[in-house]
Short mmCIF file of C-alpha atoms and ligand atoms in Angstrom, two decimals:
data_model
loop_
_atom_site.label_atom_id
_atom_site.label_comp_id
_atom_site.label_asym_id
_atom_site.label_seq_id
_atom_site.Cartn_x
_atom_site.Cartn_y
_atom_site.Cartn_z
CA MET A 1 158.28 1.73 95.95
CA SER A 2 158.65 5.11 94.36
CA SER A 3 159.33 6.80 97.68
CA SER A 4 161.59 4.06 98.94
CA ILE A 5 164.71 5.65 100.32
CA SER A 6 166.70 2.53 99.61
CA THR A 7 166.47 3.01 95.88
CA ILE A 8 167.35 6.66 95.98
CA LEU A 9 170.77 7.93 96.78
CA PHE A 10 171.49 11.57 97.37
CA ILE A 11 175.08 12.60 97.03
CA LEU A 12 175.74 15.92 98.67
CA HIS A 13 177.91 18.17 96.64
CA PRO A 14 179.16 21.66 97.65
CA SER A 15 176.38 23.47 95.89
CA SER A 16 173.97 20.85 94.63
CA PHE A 17 172.90 17.26 94.87
CA ILE A 18 172.63 14.58 92.29
CA LEU A 19 169.77 12.12 92.35
CA PHE A 20 170.54 8.56 91.35
CA SER A 21 167.84 6.01 90.93
CA ASP A 22 166.87 3.27 88.57
CA GLU A 23 163.41 4.75 88.84
CA MET A 24 164.51 8.04 87.34
CA SER A 25 163.91 6.59 83.91
CA GLN A 26 160.14 6.89 84.49
CA TYR A 27 160.49 10.63 84.10
CA LEU A 28 162.04 10.34 80.66
CA ARG A 29 159.91 10.98 77.61
CA PRO A 30 158.66 7.55 76.43
CA ASN A 31 160.20 7.99 72.97
CA ILE A 32 163.64 8.47 74.52
CA ARG A 33 163.25 5.38 76.69
CA ALA A 34 162.07 3.36 73.70
CA MET A 35 164.91 4.29 71.37
CA THR A 36 168.29 2.58 71.12
CA GLY A 37 170.26 5.64 70.03
CA TYR A 38 172.53 6.20 67.08
CA THR A 39 175.79 4.24 66.97
CA PRO A 40 178.55 6.25 65.34
CA GLY A 41 181.40 4.45 63.58
CA GLU A 42 184.16 3.22 65.85
CA GLN A 43 186.97 5.61 66.72
CA PRO A 44 189.75 3.28 67.93
CA GLN A 45 192.51 4.89 69.97
CA GLY A 46 195.53 2.71 69.19
CA ASP A 47 198.28 3.34 66.66
CA GLY A 48 198.81 1.51 63.42
CA ILE A 49 195.14 1.13 62.59
CA ILE A 50 194.08 1.75 59.01
CA LYS A 51 190.83 3.54 59.53
CA LEU A 52 188.49 3.31 56.57
CA ASN A 53 185.20 3.19 58.48
CA THR A 54 183.93 6.77 58.92
CA ASN A 55 184.87 8.48 55.66
CA GLU A 56 187.44 10.80 57.13
CA ASN A 57 189.76 12.38 54.60
CA PRO A 58 193.27 10.83 54.59
CA TYR A 59 194.89 14.13 53.62
CA PRO A 60 195.54 17.04 55.98
CA PRO A 61 193.26 20.09 56.04
CA SER A 62 194.16 23.39 54.41
CA GLN A 63 197.23 25.06 55.90
CA ARG A 64 195.33 28.33 55.68
CA ALA A 65 192.59 26.91 57.91
CA LEU A 66 195.14 25.81 60.48
CA GLU A 67 196.76 29.24 60.43
CA ALA A 68 193.42 31.00 60.86
CA MET A 69 192.78 28.91 63.96
CA ALA A 70 196.27 29.50 65.32
CA GLU A 71 195.57 33.22 64.97
CA ILE A 72 192.49 32.85 67.18
CA LEU A 73 194.63 31.17 69.83
CA ARG A 74 197.34 33.84 69.62
CA THR A 75 194.89 36.69 70.15
CA ASP A 76 192.24 37.36 72.75
CA ARG A 77 189.35 35.80 70.89
CA LEU A 78 188.51 32.80 73.05
CA ARG A 79 187.80 35.06 76.02
CA LYS A 80 184.71 36.43 74.31
CA TYR A 81 181.64 34.74 72.90
CA PRO A 82 181.76 33.98 69.18
CA ASP A 83 179.51 35.65 66.61
CA PRO A 84 176.22 33.71 67.02
CA LEU A 85 175.36 33.97 63.32
CA GLY A 86 178.86 33.47 61.94
CA THR A 87 178.57 36.63 59.85
CA ALA A 88 182.07 36.45 58.36
CA PHE A 89 181.68 32.77 57.49
CA ARG A 90 178.27 33.42 55.93
CA LYS A 91 179.60 36.22 53.81
CA SER A 92 182.44 34.08 52.55
CA ALA A 93 180.23 31.04 51.89
CA GLY A 94 177.61 33.22 50.22
CA ASN A 95 180.28 34.51 47.89
CA LEU A 96 181.61 31.09 47.05
CA PHE A 97 178.21 29.53 46.35
CA GLY A 98 176.55 32.58 44.83
CA VAL A 99 173.78 32.73 47.44
CA ASP A 100 172.50 35.33 49.89
CA PRO A 101 174.58 35.13 53.12
CA ASP A 102 171.29 35.42 55.04
CA GLY A 103 170.35 32.08 53.51
CA ILE A 104 173.17 30.27 55.33
CA LEU A 105 172.78 28.54 58.71
CA ILE A 106 175.89 27.52 60.64
CA GLY A 107 176.12 24.32 62.67
CA ASN A 108 178.36 22.33 64.96
CA GLY A 109 178.82 19.70 62.25
CA SER A 110 176.06 19.00 59.79
CA ASP A 111 174.53 16.59 62.32
CA ASP A 112 173.77 19.69 64.42
CA VAL A 113 172.25 21.34 61.36
CA LEU A 114 170.06 18.26 60.77
CA THR A 115 168.98 18.36 64.43
CA ILE A 116 168.03 22.03 64.13
CA LEU A 117 166.03 21.35 60.96
CA THR A 118 164.22 18.40 62.56
CA ARG A 119 163.32 20.47 65.62
CA ALA A 120 162.12 23.33 63.42
CA PHE A 121 159.98 21.26 61.03
CA VAL A 122 158.77 18.10 62.74
CA PRO A 123 155.92 18.19 65.27
CA ASP A 124 155.41 15.66 68.03
CA GLY A 125 153.87 12.60 66.37
CA GLY A 126 154.96 13.84 62.94
CA LEU A 127 156.46 11.89 60.08
CA VAL A 128 160.04 11.87 58.80
CA VAL A 129 160.77 10.07 55.54
CA SER A 130 163.90 9.22 53.62
CA PRO A 131 164.77 6.82 50.82
CA THR A 132 166.49 3.74 52.24
CA PRO A 133 169.02 2.35 52.82
CA SER A 134 170.60 5.63 53.85
CA TYR A 135 172.10 7.59 56.74
CA LEU A 136 170.80 5.93 59.91
CA LEU A 137 170.85 9.17 61.89
CA TYR A 138 167.65 10.35 60.15
CA ALA A 139 165.57 7.73 61.97
CA THR A 140 167.26 8.62 65.26
CA LEU A 141 166.46 12.32 64.82
CA ALA A 142 162.81 11.41 64.25
CA GLU A 143 162.76 9.24 67.39
CA ILE A 144 164.25 11.98 69.54
CA GLN A 145 161.64 14.37 68.22
CA GLY A 146 158.83 11.94 69.08
CA ALA A 147 158.04 11.47 65.40
CA ARG A 148 157.71 8.39 63.21
CA PHE A 149 160.31 7.46 60.63
CA GLU A 150 159.45 5.68 57.41
CA GLY A 151 161.89 4.57 54.75
CA VAL A 152 160.98 4.48 51.07
CA PRO A 153 163.20 1.93 49.31
CA TYR A 154 165.33 3.19 46.45
CA THR A 155 164.55 1.59 43.10
CA ARG A 156 166.80 -1.26 41.96
CA ASP A 157 169.04 1.19 40.14
CA TRP A 158 169.24 3.51 43.17
CA GLN A 159 166.84 6.16 41.94
CA LEU A 160 163.85 7.74 43.71
CA PRO A 161 160.55 5.98 43.08
CA MET A 162 158.20 8.31 41.23
CA PRO A 163 155.51 9.27 41.97
CA TRP A 164 156.87 9.58 45.49
CA PRO A 165 154.68 7.50 47.83
CA LYS A 166 154.96 9.73 50.92
CA PRO A 167 154.28 13.32 49.85
CA ASN A 168 152.78 14.31 53.23
CA ALA A 169 155.84 13.86 55.45
CA ASN A 170 156.74 16.72 57.78
CA LEU A 171 160.32 16.31 56.63
CA THR A 172 161.91 14.38 53.77
CA LEU A 173 165.66 13.79 53.72
CA VAL A 174 167.75 12.62 50.79
CA ALA A 175 171.47 12.03 51.22
CA ASN A 176 172.96 12.88 47.84
CA PRO A 177 175.40 11.24 47.20
CA ASN A 178 173.80 8.55 49.32
CA SER A 179 175.50 6.61 52.08
CA PRO A 180 176.30 3.68 52.08
CA THR A 181 175.84 3.28 48.33
CA GLY A 182 177.74 6.33 47.03
CA THR A 183 175.08 6.66 44.35
CA MET A 184 173.40 9.89 43.33
CA VAL A 185 170.10 11.07 41.96
CA ALA A 186 170.02 13.86 39.39
CA ASN A 187 168.84 17.37 40.18
CA ALA A 188 165.85 16.88 37.87
CA ALA A 189 164.61 14.04 40.10
CA LEU A 190 165.18 16.09 43.26
CA GLU A 191 163.31 19.00 41.75
CA SER A 192 160.32 16.81 40.86
CA LEU A 193 160.38 15.38 44.37
CA ALA A 194 160.49 18.86 45.94
CA LYS A 195 157.48 19.87 43.86
CA GLU A 196 155.50 16.72 44.73
CA LEU A 197 156.12 17.14 48.47
CA ARG A 198 153.79 19.07 50.72
CA GLY A 199 156.63 19.57 53.19
CA PRO A 200 160.31 20.47 53.21
CA LEU A 201 163.04 18.52 51.43
CA ILE A 202 166.53 18.36 52.87
CA ILE A 203 169.26 17.40 50.45
CA ASP A 204 172.15 16.20 52.60
CA GLU A 205 175.25 16.95 50.54
CA ALA A 206 177.84 15.67 53.02
CA TYR A 207 179.76 14.00 50.16
CA VAL A 208 178.90 16.26 47.27
CA ASP A 209 182.42 17.67 46.81
CA PHE A 210 183.41 14.22 45.50
CA ALA A 211 180.53 14.17 43.01
CA ASP A 212 179.96 15.58 39.53
CA SER A 213 177.15 17.97 40.46
CA HIS A 214 175.37 19.60 43.39
CA ALA A 215 171.90 20.93 44.11
CA ILE A 216 172.46 24.41 45.55
CA ALA A 217 170.49 25.88 42.63
CA LEU A 218 167.40 24.06 43.98
CA THR A 219 167.42 26.19 47.14
CA ARG A 220 165.55 28.79 45.08
CA LEU A 221 162.54 26.51 45.67
CA PRO A 222 160.82 27.53 48.91
CA ASN A 223 160.89 24.05 50.47
CA VAL A 224 164.46 22.94 49.69
CA VAL A 225 167.33 23.01 52.18
CA VAL A 226 170.82 21.84 51.23
CA THR A 227 173.21 20.78 54.00
CA ARG A 228 176.99 20.61 53.80
CA THR A 229 179.82 19.59 56.11
CA LEU A 230 183.53 20.30 56.36
CA SER A 231 184.11 16.87 57.89
CA LYS A 232 184.79 14.92 54.74
CA SER A 233 186.01 16.90 51.75
CA TYR A 234 187.79 19.55 53.86
CA SER A 235 189.45 17.02 56.22
CA LEU A 236 187.97 18.72 59.32
CA ALA A 237 185.83 16.02 60.97
CA GLY A 238 187.37 16.85 64.35
CA LEU A 239 186.53 20.54 64.06
CA ARG A 240 182.75 19.98 63.87
CA PHE A 241 181.43 22.43 61.32
CA GLY A 242 178.56 22.19 58.89
CA PHE A 243 176.06 24.52 57.34
CA ALA A 244 172.77 24.70 55.49
CA ILE A 245 171.67 26.77 52.52
CA ALA A 246 168.01 27.72 52.19
CA ALA A 247 165.71 30.66 51.59
CA PRO A 248 166.64 33.52 53.99
CA ALA A 249 163.07 33.50 55.33
CA LEU A 250 163.56 29.88 56.43
CA VAL A 251 167.01 30.46 57.88
CA ARG A 252 165.63 33.24 60.10
CA GLU A 253 163.30 30.62 61.63
CA PHE A 254 166.07 28.02 62.04
CA VAL A 255 168.14 30.56 63.96
CA LYS A 256 165.41 30.67 66.64
CA VAL A 257 165.84 26.94 67.18
CA LYS A 258 169.61 26.64 67.40
CA ASP A 259 171.80 27.21 70.43
CA SER A 260 172.93 30.83 70.31
CA TYR A 261 176.59 29.90 70.19
CA ASN A 262 176.48 26.54 68.41
CA CYS A 263 179.77 27.24 66.61
CA ASP A 264 182.86 28.30 68.49
CA ALA A 265 185.34 30.96 67.43
CA LEU A 266 187.95 28.40 66.36
CA SER A 267 185.65 26.44 64.11
CA LEU A 268 184.19 29.57 62.54
CA ALA A 269 187.63 30.89 61.66
CA GLY A 270 188.88 27.49 60.49
CA ALA A 271 185.79 26.80 58.41
CA GLN A 272 185.90 30.16 56.69
CA ALA A 273 189.57 29.81 55.78
CA ALA A 274 189.06 26.23 54.63
CA LEU A 275 186.24 27.26 52.32
CA GLU A 276 188.33 30.10 50.95
CA ASP A 277 191.10 27.64 50.05
CA GLN A 278 189.41 26.01 47.06
CA ASP A 279 192.80 25.11 45.56
CA HIS A 280 193.43 22.80 48.48
CA LEU A 281 190.01 21.20 48.06
CA ARG A 282 190.65 20.63 44.36
CA GLN A 283 193.98 18.94 45.07
CA THR A 284 192.76 16.51 47.74
CA ARG A 285 189.62 15.81 45.72
CA ALA A 286 191.67 14.87 42.65
CA LYS A 287 193.76 12.42 44.69
CA ILE A 288 190.69 10.84 46.27
CA LEU A 289 188.89 10.43 42.96
CA ALA A 290 191.95 8.74 41.44
CA THR A 291 192.23 6.33 44.38
CA ARG A 292 188.48 5.70 44.28
CA ALA A 293 188.69 4.63 40.64
CA ARG A 294 191.59 2.26 41.32
CA MET A 295 189.91 0.83 44.42
CA THR A 296 186.66 0.20 42.57
CA LYS A 297 188.44 -1.64 39.76
CA ASP A 298 190.63 -3.75 42.07
CA LEU A 299 187.76 -4.69 44.41
CA ARG A 300 185.76 -5.85 41.39
CA THR A 301 188.72 -7.96 40.26
CA LEU A 302 188.61 -9.59 43.71
CA GLY A 303 184.99 -10.58 43.18
CA PHE A 304 183.20 -7.75 44.96
CA GLU A 305 180.27 -5.95 43.45
CA VAL A 306 181.03 -2.25 43.75
CA LEU A 307 178.57 0.46 42.82
CA PRO A 308 180.05 3.41 40.92
CA SER A 309 180.66 5.91 43.71
CA GLN A 310 180.25 9.69 43.72
CA ALA A 311 181.55 9.91 47.31
CA ASN A 312 184.79 9.28 49.21
CA PHE A 313 183.84 5.68 49.97
CA VAL A 314 182.71 2.64 48.06
CA TRP A 315 179.99 0.13 48.85
CA ALA A 316 181.26 -3.38 48.30
CA THR A 317 179.03 -6.44 48.44
CA ARG A 318 179.35 -10.05 47.35
CA ALA A 319 176.82 -12.24 45.61
CA ASP A 320 178.61 -15.43 46.70
CA ARG A 321 178.66 -14.93 50.48
CA PRO A 322 178.00 -12.52 53.35
CA VAL A 323 180.90 -10.18 54.08
CA LYS A 324 180.74 -10.23 57.89
CA ARG A 325 183.68 -12.60 58.14
CA ILE A 326 185.77 -10.47 55.79
CA PHE A 327 185.00 -7.46 57.97
CA GLU A 328 186.14 -9.33 61.08
CA GLU A 329 189.29 -10.67 59.47
CA LEU A 330 190.21 -7.20 58.27
CA LYS A 331 189.67 -5.85 61.77
CA GLN A 332 192.03 -8.47 63.21
CA ARG A 333 194.58 -7.21 60.72
CA LYS A 334 194.01 -3.66 62.00
CA ILE A 335 192.06 -2.51 58.98
CA LEU A 336 188.74 -1.01 59.99
CA VAL A 337 185.91 -0.69 57.47
CA ARG A 338 182.18 -0.20 58.13
CA TYR A 339 180.07 -3.33 58.13
CA MET A 340 176.40 -2.76 57.39
CA LEU A 341 173.41 -5.04 57.16
CA TYR A 342 170.18 -3.66 55.77
CA ALA A 343 166.93 -5.60 55.86
CA GLY A 344 166.06 -6.61 52.30
CA HIS A 345 169.48 -5.68 50.91
CA GLY A 346 171.88 -8.09 52.54
CA ASP A 347 175.16 -6.95 53.98
CA GLY A 348 178.08 -4.97 52.63
CA LEU A 349 181.26 -3.14 53.45
CA ARG A 350 181.40 0.63 53.22
CA ILE A 351 185.06 1.37 52.69
CA SER A 352 186.40 4.93 52.87
CA VAL A 353 188.83 6.03 50.19
CA GLY A 354 192.07 6.24 52.15
CA SER A 355 195.55 7.21 51.06
CA ASP A 356 197.15 5.11 48.33
CA ALA A 357 199.30 3.31 50.89
CA GLU A 358 196.25 2.47 53.03
CA VAL A 359 194.29 1.20 50.06
CA ASP A 360 197.28 -0.91 48.95
CA ARG A 361 197.34 -2.58 52.37
CA LEU A 362 193.58 -3.18 52.23
CA LEU A 363 193.76 -4.76 48.79
CA GLU A 364 196.76 -6.88 49.78
CA GLU A 365 194.89 -8.33 52.78
CA LEU A 366 191.68 -8.84 50.79
CA LYS A 367 193.63 -10.78 48.17
CA LYS A 368 194.61 -13.27 50.90
CA LEU A 369 191.06 -13.39 52.31
CA VAL A 370 188.91 -14.03 49.25
C1 PLP B 1 179.15 12.32 57.77
C2 PLP B 1 177.76 12.63 57.41
C3 PLP B 1 177.08 13.73 57.95
C4 PLP B 1 177.54 14.49 59.14
O1 PLP B 1 178.67 15.13 59.11
P1 PLP B 1 179.15 16.03 60.32
O2 PLP B 1 180.46 15.45 60.69
O3 PLP B 1 178.16 15.99 61.44
O4 PLP B 1 179.23 17.37 59.71
C5 PLP B 1 175.82 14.04 57.49
N1 PLP B 1 175.23 13.28 56.56
C6 PLP B 1 175.81 12.20 56.04
C7 PLP B 1 175.09 11.40 55.01
C8 PLP B 1 177.09 11.84 56.46
O5 PLP B 1 177.65 10.73 55.99
#
């Protein structure tokens, strides 16, 4: 059967041919064939949708970032390759965070950074561990790498179980603040974890700009990597820029793994200017924290259980019923939130903190629904 012409179709193209066959899948690595793949949150195209499902920032990005990118377009910069290391960005970020610029790794979104770290640390057949429930991409990264993923359940009050039961993982990831819960573990707990581990610890700080503290100081430990993104707090999800902070000796190794030009000239310029505009970050952050507080209070009044959030979303569950139907009814009313069902935890709605007008609409519809 494998040589059967009938199942193989060659399409001749000016300079190449493409092979189509349902039997091609036999050449794929077994772990790729076995995996389902990560499902990102929906990105509907239509107008008039209130989108509270992927934690995008409702406010516009820094004007200075937009101008820096416009400057790239006005000049000759897209004709040439970008700086592979992002030297100017690293210098600026190093300044802002008080770290060595050589300890900063640039990425095409922090998902790219997480991919680079997984490829650098995790061997074939290795073990990736994270507390659960958390960011589902971690398991997908392990599967792509041909590694096993194991979740360690958070304690009932959303802390890390200590002693940590899986100290031998090739890579341990902690989203802090966590998604979907919005909860956080203190730096002291992360530091104990890092010291118990016999492998690296990644602290994924995608949401940390909405929190009360961060863990950059822990990158002085040799096995700690902190990752950041401009997608959420800097309103630049469409730009695709993230970065990691770690010991310079580690970052030199990560650079070997990444695509040479993983960040383009536009995103590098935009990201640098966005980071340099801390006033803008402070202003949008203040608005989001105020809306988050109001949302939390009003959702509780409507009978939801809402964990105190340190992120730009809240995790809303109900003791009296599953929330699937509420999710669907909201969707019919053009309000999109993220529905999640975790084994052993029941289901819940992860609702991004939108603008005040968006949150008003959400609460108005929920009032009718519950
Ligand atoms: C959104 C998110 C990221 C990825 O952000 P990028 O858009 O790829 O920079 C990483 N980790 C967590 C926990 C997230 O929620």
